[in-house]
Amino acid sequence: MAELIAKGPFDGQEPVSAGGAVLAPLALGPIWSLALFPGQAKAAEQALKPLDLGFPAPGQWLQGKAGARLVWTGRDQAFLIGAEPLEALAGLAAITDQSDGWAALALKCSAAEAVLARLVPVDLRAQAFPPGRAIRAGLNHMPAVILRVESGFEILTFRSMARTAWHELAEVQAHLAARAALTV
Amino acid sequence: MRLTCPLCGDRDRREFTYYGAEDYLHRPAAEAPLADWDGYLHLRDNPAGETRDLWYHEAGCAQWLLVSRNTVTHAISKVELVAERKA
Ligand SMILES: [Zn+2]
């Protein structure tokens, strides 16, 4: 059988440090969509306990055991990131492997908020969007899931749009750098 | 214009797609009189004041929303999830 080579969505891409922000590819590990069947929220909460997770409220993400995270992504829907789904969830939620469907980026440092302010029409400043928050919103014209973590932001977008997302963000970094150079 | 999505919070209008009047939630039964189907498909009020219509949160949670708003003052008084409304 042919030996297939798995490639990340940003293979070969070095981080970009410009405009007071650092943009870098991010490897998140497995991503599973958990879409609750009607009326199964309570049972799913119980089933998630071994991972030290509950079901996240709208706009939230939760940190569980051993790197497992559960990110709200819609009504009665969340992404389990960095862990395999538990057997106990069978029958409580529609579980689909989305690992290869998404591209993830880390955006950090002092100007990270200023970069996103040019692309996302939602207040993502720390006082409105602290660590533990997650939203679905448009990154310019692309659907995205955005998480606030201690070090900044994690941005998930469709893998087919990975290069466009990178371009949008890096371009804003260049604009901010150009503006800073003007006002010296 | 901003809409407060029950799931996503306060969001800009460009994240939403307008569909039409609340009437679309009240589809007649297949065997209903033709007059009911005519009303459902074609007849709309054009109120100066309170109105209710459907919006889709396309760039957010992908839910259908029932928005109560005033066409005179542009005030938005309520935004509800269609999926969770009591029929
Ligand atoms: Zn929403």
Short mmCIF file of C-alpha atoms and ligand atoms in Angstrom, two decimals:
data_model
loop_
_atom_site.label_atom_id
_atom_site.label_comp_id
_atom_site.label_asym_id
_atom_site.label_seq_id
_atom_site.Cartn_x
_atom_site.Cartn_y
_atom_site.Cartn_z
CA MET A 1 0.00 0.00 0.00
CA ALA A 2 1.20 3.49 -0.77
CA GLU A 3 2.84 5.37 2.07
CA LEU A 4 0.76 8.55 2.42
CA ILE A 5 2.28 11.64 3.97
CA ALA A 6 0.02 13.69 6.26
CA LYS A 7 0.57 17.41 5.79
CA GLY A 8 -0.65 20.22 8.02
CA PRO A 9 -2.66 23.06 6.45
CA PHE A 10 0.25 25.47 6.94
CA ASP A 11 3.14 23.10 6.16
CA GLY A 12 6.37 25.01 5.76
CA GLN A 13 4.89 28.28 7.00
CA GLU A 14 7.11 30.13 9.49
CA PRO A 15 5.49 32.36 12.14
CA VAL A 16 5.13 36.05 11.20
CA SER A 17 6.09 38.64 13.76
CA ALA A 18 4.97 42.13 12.66
CA GLY A 19 2.83 45.04 13.78
CA GLY A 20 3.17 44.08 17.43
CA ALA A 21 1.61 40.64 16.96
CA VAL A 22 2.87 37.14 16.25
CA LEU A 23 0.92 34.84 13.94
CA ALA A 24 1.81 31.15 13.97
CA PRO A 25 0.37 27.85 12.72
CA LEU A 26 -1.12 25.77 15.49
CA ALA A 27 -1.44 21.98 15.72
CA LEU A 28 -4.54 21.21 17.77
CA GLY A 29 -4.63 17.43 17.52
CA PRO A 30 -7.95 15.67 17.01
CA ILE A 31 -11.14 17.74 16.61
CA TRP A 32 -14.49 16.03 17.15
CA SER A 33 -17.88 17.65 16.72
CA LEU A 34 -20.38 16.67 19.41
CA ALA A 35 -23.93 17.61 18.39
CA LEU A 36 -26.30 16.72 21.22
CA PHE A 37 -29.39 14.71 20.43
CA PRO A 38 -32.54 16.45 21.75
CA GLY A 39 -32.88 16.28 25.52
CA GLN A 40 -29.46 14.67 26.13
CA ALA A 41 -27.65 17.66 27.67
CA LYS A 42 -27.75 16.31 31.25
CA ALA A 43 -26.67 12.81 30.25
CA ALA A 44 -23.83 14.24 28.15
CA GLU A 45 -22.63 16.29 31.12
CA GLN A 46 -22.37 13.05 33.11
CA ALA A 47 -20.63 11.25 30.27
CA LEU A 48 -18.00 14.00 30.00
CA LYS A 49 -17.06 13.87 33.69
CA PRO A 50 -14.09 11.47 33.24
CA LEU A 51 -12.45 14.19 31.11
CA ASP A 52 -13.23 16.74 33.83
CA LEU A 53 -15.48 18.54 31.35
CA GLY A 54 -19.09 19.70 31.31
CA PHE A 55 -20.98 20.94 28.26
CA PRO A 56 -19.90 24.55 27.60
CA ALA A 57 -22.45 27.37 27.76
CA PRO A 58 -22.82 29.54 24.64
CA GLY A 59 -19.66 31.56 24.11
CA GLN A 60 -17.49 29.40 26.40
CA TRP A 61 -14.71 26.86 26.16
CA LEU A 62 -13.65 24.53 28.94
CA GLN A 63 -10.29 23.02 29.81
CA GLY A 64 -10.42 19.40 30.88
CA LYS A 65 -7.95 16.68 31.83
CA ALA A 66 -4.85 15.78 29.84
CA GLY A 67 -5.16 18.59 27.30
CA ALA A 68 -8.80 17.88 26.43
CA ARG A 69 -10.86 20.96 25.61
CA LEU A 70 -14.52 21.43 24.81
CA VAL A 71 -15.43 24.50 22.77
CA TRP A 72 -18.97 25.80 22.23
CA THR A 73 -19.62 25.98 18.49
CA GLY A 74 -23.40 26.29 18.24
CA ARG A 75 -26.74 25.44 19.77
CA ASP A 76 -26.25 22.10 21.57
CA GLN A 77 -22.99 21.64 19.72
CA ALA A 78 -19.35 21.69 20.80
CA PHE A 79 -15.93 20.69 19.50
CA LEU A 80 -13.89 18.25 21.55
CA ILE A 81 -10.28 19.19 20.87
CA GLY A 82 -7.15 17.30 21.85
CA ALA A 83 -8.89 14.10 22.98
CA GLU A 84 -10.81 11.15 21.65
CA PRO A 85 -14.56 11.04 22.38
CA LEU A 86 -15.63 8.76 25.23
CA GLU A 87 -17.62 5.60 24.59
CA ALA A 88 -20.19 6.89 27.05
CA LEU A 89 -21.19 9.66 24.60
CA ALA A 90 -22.53 7.16 22.08
CA GLY A 91 -26.26 7.66 21.65
CA LEU A 92 -26.17 11.07 23.38
CA ALA A 93 -24.64 13.09 20.57
CA ALA A 94 -23.85 12.85 16.88
CA ILE A 95 -20.07 12.52 16.89
CA THR A 96 -18.05 13.33 13.79
CA ASP A 97 -14.33 13.54 13.21
CA GLN A 98 -13.53 17.05 11.95
CA SER A 99 -9.77 16.94 12.52
CA ASP A 100 -8.77 17.36 8.89
CA GLY A 101 -11.46 19.94 8.14
CA TRP A 102 -9.98 22.77 10.14
CA ALA A 103 -6.88 24.92 10.14
CA ALA A 104 -5.77 26.56 13.37
CA LEU A 105 -3.69 29.66 14.04
CA ALA A 106 -2.30 31.30 17.15
CA LEU A 107 -2.31 35.08 17.35
CA LYS A 108 -0.54 36.63 20.30
CA CYS A 109 1.35 39.62 21.75
CA SER A 110 0.22 43.16 22.50
CA ALA A 111 -1.39 44.01 19.13
CA ALA A 112 -3.35 40.76 18.75
CA GLU A 113 -6.61 42.53 19.70
CA ALA A 114 -5.86 45.37 17.27
CA VAL A 115 -5.32 42.86 14.45
CA LEU A 116 -8.65 41.13 15.04
CA ALA A 117 -10.45 44.46 15.49
CA ARG A 118 -9.85 45.07 11.76
CA LEU A 119 -11.37 41.76 10.70
CA VAL A 120 -13.98 40.70 13.27
CA PRO A 121 -16.95 42.99 14.08
CA VAL A 122 -17.13 41.80 17.71
CA ASP A 123 -15.51 43.33 20.79
CA LEU A 124 -12.61 40.96 21.48
CA ARG A 125 -10.78 43.14 24.01
CA ALA A 126 -9.83 41.29 27.20
CA GLN A 127 -12.52 42.94 29.35
CA ALA A 128 -15.27 41.79 26.94
CA PHE A 129 -13.66 38.54 25.79
CA PRO A 130 -11.45 37.08 28.55
CA PRO A 131 -9.74 33.66 28.59
CA GLY A 132 -12.34 30.90 28.57
CA ARG A 133 -14.53 32.64 25.99
CA ALA A 134 -15.11 31.33 22.47
CA ILE A 135 -17.18 32.67 19.59
CA ARG A 136 -18.21 31.85 16.11
CA ALA A 137 -17.85 34.95 13.98
CA GLY A 138 -16.71 36.10 10.59
CA LEU A 139 -12.98 36.64 10.10
CA ASN A 140 -13.48 39.22 7.39
CA HIS A 141 -15.65 37.04 5.10
CA MET A 142 -14.59 33.65 6.44
CA PRO A 143 -16.46 31.64 9.05
CA ALA A 144 -14.22 31.19 12.08
CA VAL A 145 -14.19 29.91 15.64
CA ILE A 146 -12.15 32.17 17.89
CA LEU A 147 -10.94 31.23 21.37
CA ARG A 148 -9.38 33.49 23.96
CA VAL A 149 -6.53 31.73 25.76
CA GLU A 150 -4.07 33.10 28.33
CA SER A 151 -1.46 33.79 25.65
CA GLY A 152 -3.83 35.46 23.17
CA PHE A 153 -6.18 34.00 20.57
CA GLU A 154 -6.62 30.70 18.79
CA ILE A 155 -8.42 30.94 15.46
CA LEU A 156 -9.99 27.99 13.67
CA THR A 157 -11.12 28.31 10.09
CA PHE A 158 -12.04 25.87 7.33
CA ARG A 159 -8.94 24.13 6.05
CA SER A 160 -9.87 25.04 2.48
CA MET A 161 -9.57 28.71 3.53
CA ALA A 162 -6.33 28.34 5.50
CA ARG A 163 -4.14 30.33 3.13
CA THR A 164 -6.74 33.08 2.80
CA ALA A 165 -7.04 33.37 6.58
CA TRP A 166 -3.28 33.57 6.87
CA HIS A 167 -3.13 36.23 4.17
CA GLU A 168 -5.86 38.35 5.80
CA LEU A 169 -4.19 38.30 9.20
CA ALA A 170 -0.64 38.84 7.96
CA GLU A 171 -1.84 41.74 5.80
CA VAL A 172 -3.38 43.46 8.83
CA GLN A 173 -0.12 42.95 10.69
CA ALA A 174 1.68 44.70 7.81
CA HIS A 175 -0.85 47.58 7.90
CA LEU A 176 -0.35 48.05 11.63
CA ALA A 177 3.43 48.01 11.17
CA ALA A 178 3.17 50.61 8.39
CA ARG A 179 0.99 52.86 10.52
CA ALA A 180 3.36 52.56 13.49
CA ALA A 181 6.27 53.54 11.21
CA LEU A 182 4.40 56.70 10.10
CA THR A 183 3.74 57.94 13.63
CA VAL A 184 7.32 57.57 14.94
CA MET B 1 -28.10 48.09 13.15
CA ARG B 2 -27.20 45.37 15.63
CA LEU B 3 -29.07 42.26 16.73
CA THR B 4 -28.61 40.57 20.09
CA CYS B 5 -28.52 36.87 19.23
CA PRO B 6 -29.73 34.80 22.20
CA LEU B 7 -26.66 32.58 21.78
CA CYS B 8 -23.93 34.85 20.40
CA GLY B 9 -24.78 38.20 21.98
CA ASP B 10 -24.69 41.65 20.41
CA ARG B 11 -23.67 41.34 16.74
CA ASP B 12 -23.38 43.50 13.66
CA ARG B 13 -26.11 43.35 11.00
CA ARG B 14 -23.71 42.08 8.34
CA GLU B 15 -23.52 38.71 10.16
CA PHE B 16 -27.21 38.06 9.47
CA THR B 17 -29.30 37.23 6.43
CA TYR B 18 -32.87 38.52 6.23
CA TYR B 19 -35.47 35.98 5.16
CA GLY B 20 -38.92 37.53 5.49
CA ALA B 21 -42.03 37.88 7.63
CA GLU B 22 -42.87 35.66 10.60
CA ASP B 23 -45.67 34.26 8.39
CA TYR B 24 -43.15 31.76 7.03
CA LEU B 25 -43.29 29.95 10.40
CA HIS B 26 -47.01 29.28 9.91
CA ARG B 27 -47.11 26.98 6.93
CA PRO B 28 -50.62 25.73 6.16
CA ALA B 29 -51.34 22.01 6.16
CA ALA B 30 -51.05 20.36 2.74
CA GLU B 31 -54.83 20.03 2.44
CA ALA B 32 -55.56 23.59 3.70
CA PRO B 33 -57.85 25.80 1.55
CA LEU B 34 -56.20 27.57 -1.38
CA ALA B 35 -56.90 30.93 0.29
CA ASP B 36 -54.62 29.92 3.18
CA TRP B 37 -51.82 28.98 0.79
CA ASP B 38 -52.33 32.21 -1.14
CA GLY B 39 -51.99 34.17 2.10
CA TYR B 40 -48.95 32.19 3.23
CA LEU B 41 -47.10 32.59 -0.05
CA HIS B 42 -48.10 36.05 -1.24
CA LEU B 43 -49.95 38.30 1.21
CA ARG B 44 -47.84 40.35 3.59
CA ASP B 45 -48.68 43.21 5.91
CA ASN B 46 -46.56 46.31 5.62
CA PRO B 47 -46.90 47.74 9.11
CA ALA B 48 -45.74 51.18 10.25
CA GLY B 49 -44.75 50.01 13.72
CA GLU B 50 -44.24 46.61 15.32
CA THR B 51 -43.31 43.77 13.01
CA ARG B 52 -41.75 40.32 13.36
CA ASP B 53 -39.48 38.71 10.85
CA LEU B 54 -36.95 35.93 10.37
CA TRP B 55 -33.21 36.38 10.23
CA TYR B 56 -30.47 33.78 9.87
CA HIS B 57 -27.29 34.14 11.92
CA GLU B 58 -25.08 33.13 9.08
CA ALA B 59 -21.70 34.28 10.40
CA GLY B 60 -22.44 33.18 13.95
CA CYS B 61 -24.36 30.26 15.43
CA ALA B 62 -26.24 29.38 12.21
CA GLN B 63 -29.60 29.61 13.99
CA TRP B 64 -32.86 31.06 12.68
CA LEU B 65 -34.01 34.04 14.73
CA LEU B 66 -37.41 35.65 15.17
CA VAL B 67 -36.83 39.40 15.49
CA SER B 68 -39.44 41.82 16.85
CA ARG B 69 -38.75 45.34 15.66
CA ASN B 70 -40.39 48.65 14.98
CA THR B 71 -40.29 49.94 11.41
CA VAL B 72 -40.89 53.52 12.57
CA THR B 73 -38.39 53.87 15.41
CA HIS B 74 -36.04 51.06 14.24
CA ALA B 75 -36.05 49.79 17.83
CA ILE B 76 -35.44 46.05 18.20
CA SER B 77 -37.48 44.78 21.13
CA LYS B 78 -36.87 41.03 21.06
CA VAL B 79 -34.74 38.37 19.39
CA GLU B 80 -35.76 34.73 19.89
CA LEU B 81 -34.48 31.37 18.69
CA VAL B 82 -36.95 29.86 16.24
CA ALA B 83 -35.78 26.40 17.38
CA GLU B 84 -36.84 27.08 20.96
CA ARG B 85 -40.11 28.91 20.40
CA LYS B 86 -43.32 27.47 21.78
CA ALA B 87 -45.43 26.65 18.73
ZN ZN C 1 -26.03 33.60 16.89
#
